[in-house]
PDB file of C-alpha atoms in Angstrom:
ATOM      1  CA  UNK A   5      91.368   3.162-123.894  1.00 50.00           C
ATOM      2  CA  UNK A   6      89.795   0.344-121.860  1.00 51.00           C
ATOM      3  CA  UNK A   7      87.610  -2.372-123.291  1.00 52.00           C
ATOM      4  CA  UNK A   8      84.742  -1.205-121.284  1.00 49.00           C
ATOM      5  CA  UNK A   9      84.920   2.547-122.737  1.00 54.00           C
ATOM      6  CA  UNK A  10      85.183   0.857-126.248  1.00 65.00           C
ATOM      7  CA  UNK A  11      82.132  -1.035-125.772  1.00 66.00           C
ATOM      8  CA  UNK A  12      80.185   1.716-124.152  1.00 63.00           C
ATOM      9  CA  UNK A  13      81.173   4.108-127.218  1.00 68.00           C
ATOM     10  CA  UNK A  14      80.081   1.393-129.712  1.00 63.00           C
ATOM     11  CA  UNK A  15      76.642   1.132-128.052  1.00 64.00           C
ATOM     12  CA  UNK A  16      76.093   4.848-127.899  1.00 64.00           C
ATOM     13  CA  UNK A  17      76.848   5.096-131.607  1.00 63.00           C
ATOM     14  CA  UNK A  18      74.521   2.250-132.535  1.00 68.00           C
ATOM     15  CA  UNK A  19      71.727   4.003-130.342  1.00 72.00           C
ATOM     16  CA  UNK A  20      72.211   7.307-132.151  1.00 71.00           C
ATOM     17  CA  UNK A  21      72.095   5.575-135.528  1.00 71.00           C
ATOM     18  CA  UNK A  22      68.776   3.625-134.499  1.00 71.00           C
ATOM     19  CA  UNK A  23      67.172   6.879-133.286  1.00 69.00           C
ATOM     20  CA  UNK A  24      68.258   8.763-136.441  1.00 72.00           C
ATOM     21  CA  UNK A  25      66.876   5.678-138.610  1.00 73.00           C
ATOM     22  CA  UNK A  26      63.477   5.961-136.705  1.00 73.00           C
ATOM     23  CA  UNK A  27      63.301   9.716-137.112  1.00 76.00           C
ATOM     24  CA  UNK A  28      64.014   9.272-141.080  1.00 75.00           C
ATOM     25  CA  UNK A  29      61.419   6.546-141.322  1.00 74.00           C
ATOM     26  CA  UNK A  30      58.722   8.715-139.395  1.00 74.00           C
ATOM     27  CA  UNK A  31      59.760  11.554-141.721  1.00 75.00           C
ATOM     28  CA  UNK A  32      59.126   9.272-144.766  1.00 76.00           C
ATOM     29  CA  UNK A  33      55.803   8.025-143.405  1.00 75.00           C
ATOM     30  CA  UNK A  34      54.584  11.439-142.977  1.00 69.00           C
ATOM     31  CA  UNK A  35      55.768  12.560-146.247  1.00 74.00           C
ATOM     32  CA  UNK A  36      54.077   9.649-147.834  1.00 72.00           C
ATOM     33  CA  UNK A  37      50.687  10.371-146.190  1.00 69.00           C
ATOM     34  CA  UNK A  38      50.833  14.006-147.187  1.00 62.00           C
ATOM     35  CA  UNK A  39      51.512  12.794-150.766  1.00 60.00           C
ATOM     36  CA  UNK A  40      48.514  10.451-150.702  1.00 56.00           C
ATOM     37  CA  UNK A  41      46.235  12.956-148.983  1.00 54.00           C
ATOM     38  CA  UNK A  42      47.272  15.718-151.640  1.00 58.00           C
ATOM     39  CA  UNK A  43      46.554  13.179-154.409  1.00 54.00           C
ATOM     40  CA  UNK A  44      43.095  12.561-153.080  1.00 51.00           C
ATOM     41  CA  UNK A  45      42.452  16.084-152.599  1.00 47.00           C
ATOM     42  CA  UNK A  46      43.673  16.579-156.230  1.00 54.00           C
ATOM     43  CA  UNK A  47      41.615  13.858-157.562  1.00 45.00           C
ATOM     44  CA  UNK A  48      38.458  15.196-155.818  1.00 45.00           C
ATOM     45  CA  UNK A  49      39.357  18.780-157.124  1.00 52.00           C
ATOM     46  CA  UNK A  50      39.531  17.400-160.668  1.00 48.00           C
ATOM     47  CA  UNK A  51      36.403  15.407-160.359  1.00 50.00           C
ATOM     48  CA  UNK A  52      34.665  18.310-158.900  1.00 55.00           C
ATOM     49  CA  UNK A  53      35.933  20.642-161.740  1.00 53.00           C
ATOM     50  CA  UNK A  54      34.969  18.004-164.408  1.00 47.00           C
ATOM     51  CA  UNK A  55      31.537  17.783-162.777  1.00 48.00           C
ATOM     52  CA  UNK A  56      31.308  21.557-162.888  1.00 44.00           C
ATOM     53  CA  UNK A  57      32.174  21.726-166.413  1.00 43.00           C
ATOM     54  CA  UNK A  58      29.871  19.110-167.452  1.00 41.00           C
ATOM     55  CA  UNK A  59      27.052  20.887-165.577  1.00 39.00           C
ATOM     56  CA  UNK A  60      27.994  24.028-167.307  1.00 39.00           C
ATOM     57  CA  UNK A  61      28.314  22.337-170.696  1.00 39.00           C
ATOM     58  CA  UNK A  62      24.699  21.162-170.267  1.00 44.00           C
ATOM     59  CA  UNK A  63      23.213  24.560-169.236  1.00 47.00           C
ATOM     60  CA  UNK A  64      21.354  26.152-172.008  1.00 56.00           C
ATOM     61  CA  UNK A  65      22.775  29.173-173.820  1.00 61.00           C
ATOM     62  CA  UNK A  66      21.720  31.691-176.288  1.00 85.00           C
ATOM     63  CA  UNK A  67      18.188  31.574-177.537  1.00 94.00           C
ATOM     64  CA  UNK A  68      17.600  28.183-175.633  1.00 93.00           C
ATOM     65  CA  UNK A  69      18.567  30.177-172.321  1.00 93.00           C
ATOM     66  CA  UNK A  70      16.456  32.970-173.488  1.00 93.00           C
ATOM     67  CA  UNK A  71      13.285  30.782-173.430  1.00 93.00           C
ATOM     68  CA  UNK A  72      13.599  30.371-169.491  1.00 92.00           C
ATOM     69  CA  UNK A  73      14.665  33.775-168.866  1.00 92.00           C
ATOM     70  CA  UNK A  74      12.450  36.138-166.840  1.00 93.00           C
ATOM     71  CA  UNK A  75      10.493  38.227-169.235  1.00 92.00           C
ATOM     72  CA  UNK A  76      11.620  41.789-169.368  1.00 96.00           C
ATOM     73  CA  UNK A  77       9.530  44.210-171.478  1.00 97.00           C
ATOM     74  CA  UNK A  78      10.674  47.292-172.913  1.00 98.00           C
ATOM     75  CA  UNK A  79       9.172  50.656-171.897  1.00 98.00           C
ATOM     76  CA  UNK A  80       6.245  51.932-174.092  1.00 97.00           C
ATOM     77  CA  UNK A  81       4.848  48.587-174.673  1.00 97.00           C
ATOM     78  CA  UNK A  82       1.385  47.160-173.430  1.00 95.00           C
ATOM     79  CA  UNK A  83      -0.393  43.901-173.080  1.00 94.00           C
ATOM     80  CA  UNK A  84       0.794  40.621-172.013  1.00 91.00           C
ATOM     81  CA  UNK A  85       4.611  40.487-171.622  1.00 93.00           C
ATOM     82  CA  UNK A  86       4.644  43.748-173.288  1.00 96.00           C
ATOM     83  CA  UNK A  87       3.959  42.307-176.799  1.00 96.00           C
ATOM     84  CA  UNK A  88       1.738  45.160-177.898  1.00 97.00           C
ATOM     85  CA  UNK A  89       3.610  47.868-179.574  1.00 98.00           C
ATOM     86  CA  UNK A  90       1.169  50.873-180.153  1.00 97.00           C
ATOM     87  CA  UNK A  91       2.945  53.852-181.462  1.00 98.00           C
ATOM     88  CA  UNK A  92       1.007  57.016-182.217  1.00 97.00           C
ATOM     89  CA  UNK A  93      -1.506  59.722-180.826  1.00 96.00           C
ATOM     90  CA  UNK A  94      -3.522  58.044-177.917  1.00 92.00           C
ATOM     91  CA  UNK A  95      -6.392  60.119-179.052  1.00 94.00           C
ATOM     92  CA  UNK A  96      -6.239  58.726-182.568  1.00 95.00           C
ATOM     93  CA  UNK A  97      -9.635  57.152-183.385  1.00 93.00           C
ATOM     94  CA  UNK A  98      -8.302  54.361-185.692  1.00 96.00           C
ATOM     95  CA  UNK A  99      -5.385  51.745-185.156  1.00 97.00           C
ATOM     96  CA  UNK A 100      -3.794  50.241-188.211  1.00 98.00           C
ATOM     97  CA  UNK A 101      -1.981  46.972-187.506  1.00 98.00           C
ATOM     98  CA  UNK A 102       1.421  46.344-189.324  1.00 98.00           C
ATOM     99  CA  UNK A 103       3.027  42.873-189.449  1.00 98.00           C
ATOM    100  CA  UNK A 104       6.768  42.612-190.365  1.00 98.00           C
ATOM    101  CA  UNK A 105       9.734  40.498-190.004  1.00 98.00           C
ATOM    102  CA  UNK A 106      13.016  42.254-190.021  1.00 98.00           C
ATOM    103  CA  UNK A 107      14.591  39.773-192.360  1.00 98.00           C
ATOM    104  CA  UNK A 108      11.621  39.990-194.860  1.00 98.00           C
ATOM    105  CA  UNK A 109      12.818  41.636-198.253  1.00 97.00           C
ATOM    106  CA  UNK A 110       9.285  42.700-199.215  1.00 97.00           C
ATOM    107  CA  UNK A 111       9.056  44.600-195.776  1.00 98.00           C
ATOM    108  CA  UNK A 112      12.341  46.243-196.667  1.00 98.00           C
ATOM    109  CA  UNK A 113      10.879  47.267-199.955  1.00 97.00           C
ATOM    110  CA  UNK A 114       7.895  48.535-198.336  1.00 97.00           C
ATOM    111  CA  UNK A 115       9.790  50.564-195.695  1.00 98.00           C
ATOM    112  CA  UNK A 116      12.256  51.885-198.205  1.00 97.00           C
ATOM    113  CA  UNK A 117       9.410  53.157-200.622  1.00 97.00           C
ATOM    114  CA  UNK A 118       6.523  53.950-198.329  1.00 97.00           C
ATOM    115  CA  UNK A 119       7.989  54.006-194.731  1.00 97.00           C
ATOM    116  CA  UNK A 120       7.935  57.935-194.526  1.00 96.00           C
ATOM    117  CA  UNK A 121       4.217  57.984-195.704  1.00 96.00           C
ATOM    118  CA  UNK A 122       3.356  55.661-192.836  1.00 97.00           C
ATOM    119  CA  UNK A 123       5.536  57.673-190.538  1.00 96.00           C
ATOM    120  CA  UNK A 124       3.719  60.941-191.530  1.00 95.00           C
ATOM    121  CA  UNK A 125       0.245  59.400-190.926  1.00 96.00           C
ATOM    122  CA  UNK A 126       1.423  58.497-187.315  1.00 96.00           C
ATOM    123  CA  UNK A 127       2.780  61.791-186.668  1.00 95.00           C
ATOM    124  CA  UNK A 128      -0.443  63.683-188.103  1.00 95.00           C
ATOM    125  CA  UNK A 129      -2.466  61.404-185.678  1.00 95.00           C
ATOM    126  CA  UNK A 130      -4.298  59.943-188.684  1.00 96.00           C
ATOM    127  CA  UNK A 131      -4.231  56.532-186.793  1.00 97.00           C
ATOM    128  CA  UNK A 132      -2.051  54.669-184.350  1.00 97.00           C
ATOM    129  CA  UNK A 133       0.000  51.582-185.536  1.00 98.00           C
ATOM    130  CA  UNK A 134       0.330  48.568-183.754  1.00 98.00           C
ATOM    131  CA  UNK A 135       3.340  46.743-185.016  1.00 98.00           C
ATOM    132  CA  UNK A 136       3.603  42.846-184.769  1.00 97.00           C
ATOM    133  CA  UNK A 137       7.184  42.013-185.301  1.00 97.00           C
ATOM    134  CA  UNK A 138       7.572  38.293-186.439  1.00 97.00           C
ATOM    135  CA  UNK A 139      10.671  36.154-186.505  1.00 97.00           C
ATOM    136  CA  UNK A 140       9.623  33.262-188.842  1.00 96.00           C
ATOM    137  CA  UNK A 141      12.297  33.692-191.306  1.00 97.00           C
ATOM    138  CA  UNK A 142      14.697  32.190-188.653  1.00 97.00           C
ATOM    139  CA  UNK A 143      12.704  29.028-188.603  1.00 94.00           C
ATOM    140  CA  UNK A 144      12.459  28.932-192.559  1.00 94.00           C
ATOM    141  CA  UNK A 145      15.079  27.167-194.762  1.00 94.00           C
ATOM    142  CA  UNK A 146      17.121  30.272-194.652  1.00 91.00           C
ATOM    143  CA  UNK A 147      17.703  29.590-190.971  1.00 94.00           C
ATOM    144  CA  UNK A 148      19.779  31.681-188.589  1.00 96.00           C
ATOM    145  CA  UNK A 149      18.938  34.023-185.661  1.00 97.00           C
ATOM    146  CA  UNK A 150      18.716  37.629-187.263  1.00 98.00           C
ATOM    147  CA  UNK A 151      15.174  38.064-187.033  1.00 98.00           C
ATOM    148  CA  UNK A 152      15.098  37.330-183.263  1.00 98.00           C
ATOM    149  CA  UNK A 153      18.302  39.250-182.682  1.00 98.00           C
ATOM    150  CA  UNK A 154      17.283  42.293-184.549  1.00 98.00           C
ATOM    151  CA  UNK A 155      13.778  42.279-182.817  1.00 98.00           C
ATOM    152  CA  UNK A 156      15.722  42.046-179.525  1.00 98.00           C
ATOM    153  CA  UNK A 157      17.621  45.137-180.463  1.00 98.00           C
ATOM    154  CA  UNK A 158      14.477  46.894-181.550  1.00 98.00           C
ATOM    155  CA  UNK A 159      13.176  46.198-178.059  1.00 98.00           C
ATOM    156  CA  UNK A 160      16.343  48.056-176.701  1.00 98.00           C
ATOM    157  CA  UNK A 161      15.375  50.929-178.962  1.00 98.00           C
ATOM    158  CA  UNK A 162      11.812  51.012-178.031  1.00 98.00           C
ATOM    159  CA  UNK A 163      12.848  51.344-174.387  1.00 98.00           C
ATOM    160  CA  UNK A 164      14.782  54.257-175.343  1.00 98.00           C
ATOM    161  CA  UNK A 165      11.672  55.825-177.082  1.00 98.00           C
ATOM    162  CA  UNK A 166       9.124  55.151-179.815  1.00 98.00           C
ATOM    163  CA  UNK A 167      10.828  57.545-182.147  1.00 97.00           C
ATOM    164  CA  UNK A 168      14.076  55.606-181.742  1.00 98.00           C
ATOM    165  CA  UNK A 169      12.214  52.305-182.581  1.00 98.00           C
ATOM    166  CA  UNK A 170      10.784  53.865-185.786  1.00 98.00           C
ATOM    167  CA  UNK A 171      14.072  55.264-186.870  1.00 98.00           C
ATOM    168  CA  UNK A 172      16.078  52.061-185.953  1.00 98.00           C
ATOM    169  CA  UNK A 173      13.588  49.920-187.769  1.00 98.00           C
ATOM    170  CA  UNK A 174      13.770  52.107-190.835  1.00 98.00           C
ATOM    171  CA  UNK A 175      17.559  51.886-190.613  1.00 98.00           C
ATOM    172  CA  UNK A 176      17.499  48.120-190.395  1.00 98.00           C
ATOM    173  CA  UNK A 177      15.196  48.095-193.582  1.00 98.00           C
ATOM    174  CA  UNK A 178      17.219  50.581-195.426  1.00 98.00           C
ATOM    175  CA  UNK A 179      19.017  49.785-198.689  1.00 97.00           C
ATOM    176  CA  UNK A 180      22.435  50.583-197.173  1.00 98.00           C
ATOM    177  CA  UNK A 181      22.162  47.934-194.438  1.00 98.00           C
ATOM    178  CA  UNK A 182      19.428  45.346-195.164  1.00 98.00           C
ATOM    179  CA  UNK A 183      20.956  42.027-196.009  1.00 97.00           C
ATOM    180  CA  UNK A 184      19.761  39.540-198.438  1.00 96.00           C
ATOM    181  CA  UNK A 185      17.111  37.223-196.703  1.00 95.00           C
ATOM    182  CA  UNK A 186      19.374  34.055-196.949  1.00 95.00           C
ATOM    183  CA  UNK A 187      22.308  36.173-195.262  1.00 96.00           C
ATOM    184  CA  UNK A 188      21.969  36.062-191.578  1.00 97.00           C
ATOM    185  CA  UNK A 189      23.791  39.414-191.113  1.00 97.00           C
ATOM    186  CA  UNK A 190      21.734  40.615-188.247  1.00 98.00           C
ATOM    187  CA  UNK A 191      22.421  37.582-186.117  1.00 97.00           C
ATOM    188  CA  UNK A 192      25.692  39.506-185.130  1.00 97.00           C
ATOM    189  CA  UNK A 193      25.361  42.196-182.354  1.00 98.00           C
ATOM    190  CA  UNK A 194      27.992  44.027-183.894  1.00 98.00           C
ATOM    191  CA  UNK A 195      26.128  44.497-187.204  1.00 98.00           C
ATOM    192  CA  UNK A 196      23.047  45.568-185.332  1.00 98.00           C
ATOM    193  CA  UNK A 197      25.167  48.354-183.301  1.00 98.00           C
ATOM    194  CA  UNK A 198      26.725  49.301-186.570  1.00 98.00           C
ATOM    195  CA  UNK A 199      23.148  50.207-187.970  1.00 98.00           C
ATOM    196  CA  UNK A 200      22.366  51.885-184.640  1.00 98.00           C
ATOM    197  CA  UNK A 201      25.137  54.249-185.090  1.00 98.00           C
ATOM    198  CA  UNK A 202      23.067  55.872-187.920  1.00 98.00           C
ATOM    199  CA  UNK A 203      20.358  56.722-185.414  1.00 98.00           C
ATOM    200  CA  UNK A 204      20.946  59.834-183.370  1.00 98.00           C
ATOM    201  CA  UNK A 205      19.064  58.587-180.189  1.00 98.00           C
ATOM    202  CA  UNK A 206      21.193  55.394-180.303  1.00 98.00           C
ATOM    203  CA  UNK A 207      24.433  56.478-181.346  1.00 97.00           C
ATOM    204  CA  UNK A 208      26.943  55.947-178.344  1.00 96.00           C
ATOM    205  CA  UNK A 209      23.964  55.179-175.938  1.00 98.00           C
ATOM    206  CA  UNK A 210      25.420  52.921-173.550  1.00 98.00           C
ATOM    207  CA  UNK A 211      22.036  51.688-172.115  1.00 98.00           C
ATOM    208  CA  UNK A 212      21.167  50.561-175.625  1.00 98.00           C
ATOM    209  CA  UNK A 213      24.384  48.931-176.432  1.00 98.00           C
ATOM    210  CA  UNK A 214      24.429  47.072-173.103  1.00 98.00           C
ATOM    211  CA  UNK A 215      20.821  45.703-173.661  1.00 98.00           C
ATOM    212  CA  UNK A 216      21.824  44.504-177.045  1.00 98.00           C
ATOM    213  CA  UNK A 217      25.052  42.717-176.097  1.00 97.00           C
ATOM    214  CA  UNK A 218      23.424  41.160-172.976  1.00 97.00           C
ATOM    215  CA  UNK A 219      20.404  40.191-174.722  1.00 97.00           C
ATOM    216  CA  UNK A 220      18.077  42.001-172.264  1.00 97.00           C
ATOM    217  CA  UNK A 221      15.027  41.621-174.698  1.00 98.00           C
ATOM    218  CA  UNK A 222      15.754  38.268-175.880  1.00 98.00           C
ATOM    219  CA  UNK A 223      12.918  36.663-174.091  1.00 97.00           C
ATOM    220  CA  UNK A 224      10.711  39.337-175.258  1.00 98.00           C
ATOM    221  CA  UNK A 225      11.596  38.977-178.800  1.00 98.00           C
ATOM    222  CA  UNK A 226      10.689  35.215-178.378  1.00 97.00           C
ATOM    223  CA  UNK A 227       7.425  36.175-176.934  1.00 97.00           C
ATOM    224  CA  UNK A 228       6.714  38.545-179.704  1.00 96.00           C
ATOM    225  CA  UNK A 229       7.634  36.003-182.236  1.00 96.00           C
ATOM    226  CA  UNK A 230       5.229  33.476-180.725  1.00 96.00           C
ATOM    227  CA  UNK A 231       2.358  35.614-181.829  1.00 95.00           C
ATOM    228  CA  UNK A 232       2.968  34.474-185.451  1.00 96.00           C
ATOM    229  CA  UNK A 233      -0.358  33.435-187.035  1.00 95.00           C
ATOM    230  CA  UNK A 234      -2.235  36.077-184.967  1.00 94.00           C
ATOM    231  CA  UNK A 235      -5.380  37.044-186.817  1.00 95.00           C
ATOM    232  CA  UNK A 236      -4.444  34.521-189.393  1.00 96.00           C
ATOM    233  CA  UNK A 237      -1.420  36.592-190.731  1.00 96.00           C
ATOM    234  CA  UNK A 238       1.449  34.206-191.785  1.00 94.00           C
ATOM    235  CA  UNK A 239       3.151  36.377-194.352  1.00 95.00           C
ATOM    236  CA  UNK A 240       4.693  39.880-194.281  1.00 97.00           C
ATOM    237  CA  UNK A 241       4.181  42.735-194.792  1.00 98.00           C
ATOM    238  CA  UNK A 242       0.555  42.560-193.847  1.00 98.00           C
ATOM    239  CA  UNK A 243      -2.053  45.208-192.819  1.00 98.00           C
ATOM    240  CA  UNK A 244      -5.097  44.865-190.870  1.00 98.00           C
ATOM    241  CA  UNK A 245      -7.944  47.302-189.492  1.00 98.00           C
ATOM    242  CA  UNK A 246      -9.694  45.571-186.905  1.00 95.00           C
ATOM    243  CA  UNK A 247     -10.399  42.016-188.171  1.00 95.00           C
ATOM    244  CA  UNK A 248     -10.201  43.118-191.803  1.00 97.00           C
ATOM    245  CA  UNK A 249      -7.172  42.407-193.804  1.00 97.00           C
ATOM    246  CA  UNK A 250      -6.089  45.465-196.163  1.00 98.00           C
ATOM    247  CA  UNK A 251      -4.524  45.058-199.499  1.00 96.00           C
ATOM    248  CA  UNK A 252      -2.089  47.329-201.231  1.00 96.00           C
ATOM    249  CA  UNK A 253      -2.968  47.551-205.060  1.00 95.00           C
ATOM    250  CA  UNK A 254      -0.192  45.791-206.896  1.00 92.00           C
ATOM    251  CA  UNK A 255       2.427  47.711-209.047  1.00 91.00           C
ATOM    252  CA  UNK A 256       2.474  46.869-212.763  1.00 89.00           C
ATOM    253  CA  UNK A 257       5.130  44.620-213.922  1.00 88.00           C
ATOM    254  CA  UNK A 258       6.963  47.084-216.149  1.00 90.00           C
ATOM    255  CA  UNK A 259      10.339  48.735-216.539  1.00 93.00           C
ATOM    256  CA  UNK A 260      10.776  51.701-214.406  1.00 94.00           C
ATOM    257  CA  UNK A 261      13.231  53.755-212.432  1.00 95.00           C
ATOM    258  CA  UNK A 262      13.494  53.428-208.656  1.00 94.00           C
ATOM    259  CA  UNK A 263      12.013  56.861-208.285  1.00 95.00           C
ATOM    260  CA  UNK A 264       9.119  55.826-210.367  1.00 95.00           C
ATOM    261  CA  UNK A 265       8.497  52.659-208.425  1.00 95.00           C
ATOM    262  CA  UNK A 266       8.646  54.517-205.036  1.00 96.00           C
ATOM    263  CA  UNK A 267       6.275  57.099-206.226  1.00 96.00           C
ATOM    264  CA  UNK A 268       3.700  54.216-207.355  1.00 96.00           C
ATOM    265  CA  UNK A 269       4.228  52.237-204.088  1.00 97.00           C
ATOM    266  CA  UNK A 270       3.416  55.403-202.115  1.00 96.00           C
ATOM    267  CA  UNK A 271       0.112  56.368-204.204  1.00 96.00           C
ATOM    268  CA  UNK A 272      -0.958  52.577-203.935  1.00 97.00           C
ATOM    269  CA  UNK A 273      -0.465  52.681-200.145  1.00 97.00           C
ATOM    270  CA  UNK A 274      -2.340  55.945-199.971  1.00 97.00           C
ATOM    271  CA  UNK A 275      -5.307  54.291-202.067  1.00 96.00           C
ATOM    272  CA  UNK A 276      -5.551  51.466-199.607  1.00 97.00           C
ATOM    273  CA  UNK A 277      -5.369  53.895-196.468  1.00 97.00           C
ATOM    274  CA  UNK A 278      -7.817  56.304-198.038  1.00 97.00           C
ATOM    275  CA  UNK A 279     -10.300  53.550-198.956  1.00 96.00           C
ATOM    276  CA  UNK A 280     -10.258  52.160-195.465  1.00 96.00           C
ATOM    277  CA  UNK A 281      -9.951  55.329-193.336  1.00 94.00           C
ATOM    278  CA  UNK A 282     -11.306  58.099-195.756  1.00 92.00           C
ATOM    279  CA  UNK A 283      -9.046  60.768-197.103  1.00 89.00           C
ATOM    280  CA  UNK A 284      -6.514  62.644-194.825  1.00 84.00           C
ATOM    281  CA  UNK A 285      -7.476  65.927-193.579  1.00 78.00           C
ATOM    282  CA  UNK A 286      -6.998  68.877-195.823  1.00 70.00           C
ATOM    283  CA  UNK A 287      -6.766  66.793-198.852  1.00 64.00           C
ATOM    284  CA  UNK A 288      -9.842  68.452-200.224  1.00 59.00           C
ATOM    285  CA  UNK A 289     -11.390  64.978-201.085  1.00 59.00           C
ATOM    286  CA  UNK A 290     -14.910  64.053-199.869  1.00 53.00           C
ATOM    287  CA  UNK A 291     -14.943  61.772-196.901  1.00 49.00           C
ATOM    288  CA  UNK A 292     -16.433  58.561-197.613  1.00 44.00           C
ATOM    289  CA  UNK A 293     -17.556  58.078-194.094  1.00 42.00           C
ATOM    290  CA  UNK A 294     -19.501  61.458-194.195  1.00 39.00           C
ATOM    291  CA  UNK A 295     -21.759  60.566-197.025  1.00 36.00           C
ATOM    292  CA  UNK A 296     -19.238  61.164-199.804  1.00 36.00           C
ATOM    293  CA  UNK A 297     -18.193  58.808-202.423  1.00 35.00           C
ATOM    294  CA  UNK A 298     -17.832  55.346-201.000  1.00 33.00           C
ATOM    295  CA  UNK A 299     -15.229  54.336-203.558  1.00 33.00           C
ATOM    296  CA  UNK A 300     -14.589  50.791-204.499  1.00 33.00           C
ATOM    297  CA  UNK A 301     -16.681  47.943-203.163  1.00 33.00           C
ATOM    298  CA  UNK A 302     -18.609  50.412-201.201  1.00 32.00           C
ATOM    299  CA  UNK A 303     -16.297  50.659-198.202  1.00 33.00           C
ATOM    300  CA  UNK A 304     -16.954  53.647-195.954  1.00 34.00           C
ATOM    301  CA  UNK A 305     -13.632  54.494-194.319  1.00 33.00           C
ATOM    302  CA  UNK A 306     -14.118  56.216-190.825  1.00 30.00           C
ATOM    303  CA  UNK A 307     -17.470  55.293-189.428  1.00 34.00           C
ATOM    304  CA  UNK A 308     -19.404  57.176-186.818  1.00 37.00           C
ATOM    305  CA  UNK A 309     -18.821  55.562-183.411  1.00 39.00           C
ATOM    306  CA  UNK A 310     -16.397  53.222-184.509  1.00 38.00           C
ATOM    307  CA  UNK A 311     -14.352  51.786-181.546  1.00 40.00           C
ATOM    308  CA  UNK A 312     -10.654  51.326-181.277  1.00 38.00           C
ATOM    309  CA  UNK A 313     -10.114  47.668-180.696  1.00 37.00           C
ATOM    310  CA  UNK A 314      -7.066  48.214-178.507  1.00 38.00           C
ATOM    311  CA  UNK A 315      -8.516  51.245-176.618  1.00 40.00           C
ATOM    312  CA  UNK A 316      -9.444  49.049-173.623  1.00 38.00           C
ATOM    313  CA  UNK A 317      -6.215  47.166-173.285  1.00 34.00           C
TER     314      UNK A 317
END
């Protein structure tokens, strides 16, 4: 081979090596650029994700979020934000107001002993009942969320029907399910649904169950609870007719069976109601509002032309 060919071959080889080196260098620069760009995108994505998580973490949840939620009132309610629960014959001339808190042990005792008597008066059309359901026990030293949560569930029951509301309220107050005041059992949706399974109208009712688990009526429960102190009532159970507070005679402090206690409690409730509204129809007793015996303290019961304070609402 000539010297000229040898030199040409060497030059060609060097050119190929140089071209390959440049190609590899370009490839490496491109790789680094892609790595850097990917890192930047990753950092931005992480930063964005962190920012999103921070925002989500700072968003109110639970009952804090319910304060800003749009009010949704159950069916069968009246008044501002649906905070008037009136149950009974719309033609009834009288309205009894009942104030309760689901966690209240005294309210549970009243329901267990006298709830049936109250329900019968409603059914007979003797009067309507306006229920003011409070949640103040949650804000007491007992703490918790059971009063609010149970009230929200009661709203879901009321949305089904007034009958479902009354039956569910009775079940929540029952000796079988009602917890001690210090125990926040009703703060759990699962417990509320367990009690609801004992109410025919609510058992397996998907609309009711969804409303409970989603907290559809949480804001409504807060609006109801905000009525605490209305007409000066700050304890439960309480009863009013117009602006007059009614008082159930006390049961003597003596040893007795549960059946005896329930009988006395019902009798004392009847005394309070008869004194204020007059005897029930068919009782055979004179009607104090019709010129008969006025009873204790001269109270006249039903008065001619007496106006239902909620009739115009």
